């Protein structure tokens, strides 16, 4: 399978005040290919969110290179990064980031429009996604009228409606019970397989491991183990 996301000696240091900085990612080199469903595990503070944010072009590495589809990501160009995120990447956060003043349907539509999906195609995709996510009856509701599980499923819809080739999720099931957590995880995996996308899910729940085809384990800013 062709590589879609390549991280080459990526380091990240955060400023820790008084001109000092602390490195929290110590030279990460990984290659992720189409169709790979990856579970990213590691203790709190090991750097999972930092790494995922760099992979999602949301955070600039201090050094090293990120390549998407063999193209080096230019972190100095905000326009390029925004374009990348809108067209190629779907990101699910721990707490659903929804636009509170828009209905469920409109929350999905804005993402599709930003990615340039044609209106008729967008309407078709939204209908299909709402059905898949079991949200048909919630289409006209506002986020405040939904349960936590429903909100997280809308967040999934927002991450998937533009058919991204890279799907990244940071503890998407942390606020859900086991049943809803597995529903959300399976939906991500199934959609990633259908799209031939790469999927990376950060979670603390090791019970989810068997659902994935690759395990990445982080510790202290390094990827210490990678198994297929
Ligand atoms: N914006 C920031 N400024 C300074 N330090 C940060 C910042 N974000 C993260 N860090 C530090 O970087 C390290 C890695 O944090 P990160 O959030 O990537 O870990 P994590 O593995 O996602 O942890 P968790 O499981 O708790 O979410 C931690 O030591 C954290 O304190
Ligand atoms: Mg985190």
GROMACS .gro file of C-alpha atoms and ligand atoms in nm:
model
  260
    1UNK     CA    1   0.000   0.000   0.000
    2UNK     CA    2   0.133   0.348  -0.084
    3UNK     CA    3   0.247   0.570   0.201
    4UNK     CA    4   0.012   0.858   0.261
    5UNK     CA    5   0.150   1.008   0.580
    6UNK     CA    6   0.522   1.011   0.657
    7UNK     CA    7   0.685   1.160   0.962
    8UNK     CA    8   1.060   1.199   0.940
    9UNK     CA    9   1.255   1.274   1.261
   10UNK     CA   10   0.977   1.500   1.388
   11UNK     CA   11   1.052   1.688   1.708
   12UNK     CA   12   0.836   1.920   1.912
   13UNK     CA   13   0.946   2.149   2.191
   14UNK     CA   14   0.709   2.370   2.388
   15UNK     CA   15   0.822   2.688   2.555
   16UNK     CA   16   0.836   2.637   2.929
   17UNK     CA   17   0.883   3.006   3.013
   18UNK     CA   18   1.186   3.226   3.073
   19UNK     CA   19   1.319   3.147   2.727
   20UNK     CA   20   1.351   2.778   2.799
   21UNK     CA   21   1.186   2.504   2.604
   22UNK     CA   22   1.112   2.142   2.669
   23UNK     CA   23   1.120   1.880   2.395
   24UNK     CA   24   0.820   1.647   2.417
   25UNK     CA   25   0.856   1.459   2.086
   26UNK     CA   26   1.207   1.322   2.034
   27UNK     CA   27   1.245   1.249   1.666
   28UNK     CA   28   0.945   1.049   1.551
   29UNK     CA   29   0.981   0.857   1.226
   30UNK     CA   30   0.677   0.664   1.108
   31UNK     CA   31   0.512   0.579   0.779
   32UNK     CA   32   0.139   0.529   0.754
   33UNK     CA   33  -0.019   0.380   0.444
   34UNK     CA   34  -0.361   0.378   0.286
   35UNK     CA   35  -0.601   0.138   0.454
   36UNK     CA   36  -0.410   0.127   0.782
   37UNK     CA   37  -0.622   0.155   1.095
   38UNK     CA   38  -0.386   0.251   1.375
   39UNK     CA   39  -0.449   0.261   1.748
   40UNK     CA   40  -0.211   0.502   1.925
   41UNK     CA   41  -0.155   0.416   2.290
   42UNK     CA   42   0.063   0.559   2.565
   43UNK     CA   43   0.056   0.705   2.914
   44UNK     CA   44  -0.071   1.055   2.984
   45UNK     CA   45   0.188   1.311   2.876
   46UNK     CA   46   0.369   1.073   2.640
   47UNK     CA   47   0.300   1.301   2.342
   48UNK     CA   48   0.001   1.140   2.167
   49UNK     CA   49  -0.200   1.460   2.120
   50UNK     CA   50   0.111   1.653   2.014
   51UNK     CA   51   0.194   1.391   1.750
   52UNK     CA   52  -0.165   1.364   1.627
   53UNK     CA   53  -0.192   1.743   1.601
   54UNK     CA   54   0.123   1.755   1.388
   55UNK     CA   55  -0.009   1.474   1.165
   56UNK     CA   56  -0.329   1.677   1.129
   57UNK     CA   57  -0.140   1.996   1.036
   58UNK     CA   58  -0.280   2.168   1.345
   59UNK     CA   59   0.055   2.204   1.521
   60UNK     CA   60   0.393   2.300   1.375
   61UNK     CA   61   0.685   2.069   1.452
   62UNK     CA   62   1.004   2.226   1.585
   63UNK     CA   63   1.207   2.025   1.335
   64UNK     CA   64   1.172   1.729   1.103
   65UNK     CA   65   0.947   1.673   0.807
   66UNK     CA   66   0.589   1.570   0.747
   67UNK     CA   67   0.493   1.443   0.404
   68UNK     CA   68   0.139   1.387   0.284
   69UNK     CA   69   0.106   1.197  -0.044
   70UNK     CA   70   0.481   1.242  -0.097
   71UNK     CA   71   0.454   1.619  -0.067
   72UNK     CA   72   0.640   1.802   0.211
   73UNK     CA   73   0.396   2.001   0.426
   74UNK     CA   74   0.493   2.368   0.440
   75UNK     CA   75   0.407   2.465   0.798
   76UNK     CA   76   0.501   2.828   0.730
   77UNK     CA   77   0.207   2.877   0.494
   78UNK     CA   78  -0.125   2.917   0.674
   79UNK     CA   79  -0.314   2.903   0.344
   80UNK     CA   80  -0.157   2.569   0.250
   81UNK     CA   81  -0.228   2.426   0.595
   82UNK     CA   82  -0.591   2.537   0.590
   83UNK     CA   83  -0.635   2.394   0.241
   84UNK     CA   84  -0.476   2.064   0.350
   85UNK     CA   85  -0.699   2.036   0.654
   86UNK     CA   86  -1.013   2.118   0.461
   87UNK     CA   87  -0.953   1.881   0.171
   88UNK     CA   88  -0.754   1.587   0.307
   89UNK     CA   89  -0.793   1.560   0.683
   90UNK     CA   90  -1.079   1.469   0.916
   91UNK     CA   91  -1.010   1.535   1.284
   92UNK     CA   92  -1.222   1.416   1.578
   93UNK     CA   93  -1.148   1.576   1.914
   94UNK     CA   94  -1.210   1.431   2.260
   95UNK     CA   95  -1.503   1.665   2.311
   96UNK     CA   96  -1.717   1.719   2.004
   97UNK     CA   97  -1.634   2.058   1.856
   98UNK     CA   98  -1.965   2.155   1.700
   99UNK     CA   99  -2.090   2.494   1.592
  100UNK     CA  100  -2.361   2.563   1.854
  101UNK     CA  101  -2.566   2.801   1.639
  102UNK     CA  102  -2.604   2.557   1.350
  103UNK     CA  103  -2.824   2.249   1.321
  104UNK     CA  104  -2.671   1.903   1.290
  105UNK     CA  105  -2.726   1.910   0.914
  106UNK     CA  106  -2.568   2.255   0.880
  107UNK     CA  107  -2.273   2.148   1.097
  108UNK     CA  108  -2.196   1.881   0.838
  109UNK     CA  109  -2.277   2.102   0.539
  110UNK     CA  110  -2.026   2.375   0.632
  111UNK     CA  111  -1.739   2.125   0.629
  112UNK     CA  112  -1.846   1.987   0.292
  113UNK     CA  113  -1.881   2.334   0.140
  114UNK     CA  114  -1.537   2.436   0.271
  115UNK     CA  115  -1.394   2.130   0.096
  116UNK     CA  116  -1.565   2.227  -0.229
  117UNK     CA  117  -1.814   1.938  -0.244
  118UNK     CA  118  -2.088   2.018  -0.500
  119UNK     CA  119  -2.434   2.087  -0.347
  120UNK     CA  120  -2.617   1.782  -0.484
  121UNK     CA  121  -2.333   1.548  -0.389
  122UNK     CA  122  -2.312   1.709  -0.045
  123UNK     CA  123  -2.684   1.661   0.017
  124UNK     CA  124  -2.648   1.294  -0.081
  125UNK     CA  125  -2.351   1.243   0.148
  126UNK     CA  126  -2.520   1.413   0.443
  127UNK     CA  127  -2.830   1.195   0.408
  128UNK     CA  128  -2.614   0.881   0.392
  129UNK     CA  129  -2.397   0.987   0.686
  130UNK     CA  130  -2.692   1.080   0.908
  131UNK     CA  131  -2.838   0.737   0.842
  132UNK     CA  132  -2.507   0.562   0.908
  133UNK     CA  133  -2.460   0.760   1.229
  134UNK     CA  134  -2.821   0.698   1.332
  135UNK     CA  135  -2.890   1.068   1.347
  136UNK     CA  136  -3.178   1.102   1.098
  137UNK     CA  137  -3.417   1.231   1.363
  138UNK     CA  138  -3.160   1.480   1.490
  139UNK     CA  139  -3.087   1.648   1.157
  140UNK     CA  140  -3.271   1.971   1.241
  141UNK     CA  141  -3.166   1.985   1.605
  142UNK     CA  142  -2.900   2.207   1.758
  143UNK     CA  143  -2.601   2.057   1.943
  144UNK     CA  144  -2.739   2.166   2.282
  145UNK     CA  145  -3.041   1.943   2.222
  146UNK     CA  146  -2.834   1.626   2.177
  147UNK     CA  147  -2.692   1.363   2.411
  148UNK     CA  148  -2.315   1.324   2.449
  149UNK     CA  149  -2.312   1.016   2.226
  150UNK     CA  150  -2.519   1.191   1.959
  151UNK     CA  151  -2.290   1.494   1.970
  152UNK     CA  152  -1.983   1.276   1.925
  153UNK     CA  153  -2.149   1.106   1.627
  154UNK     CA  154  -2.213   1.448   1.472
  155UNK     CA  155  -1.843   1.525   1.527
  156UNK     CA  156  -1.769   1.204   1.336
  157UNK     CA  157  -1.995   1.321   1.056
  158UNK     CA  158  -1.803   1.650   1.042
  159UNK     CA  159  -1.476   1.459   1.022
  160UNK     CA  160  -1.601   1.231   0.742
  161UNK     CA  161  -1.832   1.434   0.518
  162UNK     CA  162  -1.555   1.554   0.285
  163UNK     CA  163  -1.423   1.197   0.229
  164UNK     CA  164  -1.081   1.266   0.385
  165UNK     CA  165  -0.787   1.040   0.307
  166UNK     CA  166  -0.649   1.097   0.659
  167UNK     CA  167  -0.876   1.049   0.961
  168UNK     CA  168  -0.738   1.138   1.303
  169UNK     CA  169  -0.925   1.099   1.631
  170UNK     CA  170  -0.800   1.204   1.974
  171UNK     CA  171  -0.976   0.999   2.243
  172UNK     CA  172  -1.307   1.013   2.056
  173UNK     CA  173  -1.469   0.768   2.296
  174UNK     CA  174  -1.344   0.912   2.625
  175UNK     CA  175  -1.678   1.067   2.717
  176UNK     CA  176  -1.884   0.770   2.600
  177UNK     CA  177  -1.987   0.442   2.760
  178UNK     CA  178  -1.848   0.114   2.621
  179UNK     CA  179  -2.139   0.050   2.386
  180UNK     CA  180  -2.137   0.398   2.232
  181UNK     CA  181  -1.758   0.396   2.232
  182UNK     CA  182  -1.742   0.079   2.026
  183UNK     CA  183  -2.013   0.206   1.789
  184UNK     CA  184  -1.811   0.523   1.726
  185UNK     CA  185  -1.484   0.330   1.685
  186UNK     CA  186  -1.636   0.078   1.445
  187UNK     CA  187  -1.791   0.357   1.239
  188UNK     CA  188  -1.451   0.524   1.206
  189UNK     CA  189  -1.284   0.197   1.108
  190UNK     CA  190  -1.553   0.100   0.857
  191UNK     CA  191  -1.557   0.441   0.692
  192UNK     CA  192  -1.175   0.450   0.676
  193UNK     CA  193  -1.179   0.109   0.503
  194UNK     CA  194  -1.446   0.223   0.255
  195UNK     CA  195  -1.251   0.538   0.173
  196UNK     CA  196  -0.913   0.362   0.165
  197UNK     CA  197  -0.803   0.624   0.415
  198UNK     CA  198  -0.549   0.602   0.694
  199UNK     CA  199  -0.703   0.618   1.042
  200UNK     CA  200  -0.523   0.698   1.368
  201UNK     CA  201  -0.721   0.674   1.692
  202UNK     CA  202  -0.572   0.779   2.026
  203UNK     CA  203  -0.728   0.598   2.318
  204UNK     CA  204  -0.649   0.467   2.665
  205UNK     CA  205  -0.887   0.178   2.614
  206UNK     CA  206  -0.675  -0.128   2.533
  207UNK     CA  207  -0.993  -0.336   2.486
  208UNK     CA  208  -1.023  -0.168   2.145
  209UNK     CA  209  -0.686  -0.307   2.021
  210UNK     CA  210  -0.827  -0.612   1.833
  211UNK     CA  211  -1.037  -0.386   1.610
  212UNK     CA  212  -0.725  -0.223   1.458
  213UNK     CA  213  -0.463  -0.361   1.222
  214UNK     CA  214  -0.168  -0.167   1.366
  215UNK     CA  215  -0.065  -0.067   1.717
  216UNK     CA  216   0.164   0.228   1.793
  217UNK     CA  217   0.281   0.263   2.150
  218UNK     CA  218   0.427   0.591   2.277
  219UNK     CA  219   0.631   0.658   2.586
  220UNK     CA  220   0.808   0.977   2.694
  221UNK     CA  221   0.795   1.139   2.352
  222UNK     CA  222   0.907   0.834   2.153
  223UNK     CA  223   0.724   0.567   1.958
  224UNK     CA  224   0.859   0.263   2.141
  225UNK     CA  225   0.668  -0.008   1.965
  226UNK     CA  226   0.492  -0.056   1.639
  227UNK     CA  227   0.323  -0.382   1.553
  228UNK     CA  228   0.096  -0.494   1.274
  229LIG     N1  229   0.062   2.378   2.466
  229LIG     C1  230   0.153   2.323   2.544
  229LIG     N2  231   0.247   2.397   2.607
  229LIG     C2  232   0.342   2.341   2.684
  229LIG     N3  233   0.353   2.209   2.706
  229LIG     C3  234   0.264   2.128   2.647
  229LIG     C4  235   0.159   2.181   2.564
  229LIG     N4  236   0.085   2.077   2.518
  229LIG     C5  237   0.140   1.965   2.571
  229LIG     N5  238   0.247   1.996   2.648
  229LIG     C6  239   0.334   1.899   2.717
  229LIG     O1  240   0.378   1.805   2.624
  229LIG     C7  241   0.380   1.673   2.678
  229LIG     C8  242   0.296   1.582   2.591
  229LIG     O2  243   0.162   1.627   2.595
  229LIG     P1  244   0.047   1.560   2.507
  229LIG     O3  245  -0.076   1.641   2.528
  229LIG     O4  246   0.096   1.545   2.369
  229LIG     O5  247   0.036   1.417   2.578
  229LIG     P2  248  -0.074   1.302   2.566
  229LIG     O6  249  -0.002   1.175   2.544
  229LIG     O7  250  -0.177   1.343   2.466
  229LIG     O8  251  -0.140   1.301   2.712
  229LIG     P3  252  -0.291   1.265   2.757
  229LIG     O9  253  -0.305   1.116   2.749
  229LIG    O10  254  -0.298   1.315   2.898
  229LIG    O11  255  -0.385   1.339   2.667
  229LIG     C9  256   0.330   1.687   2.822
  229LIG    O12  257   0.441   1.691   2.906
  229LIG    C10  258   0.258   1.820   2.823
  229LIG    O13  259   0.267   1.881   2.948
  230LIG    MG1  260  -0.384   1.382   2.476
   0.00000   0.00000   0.00000
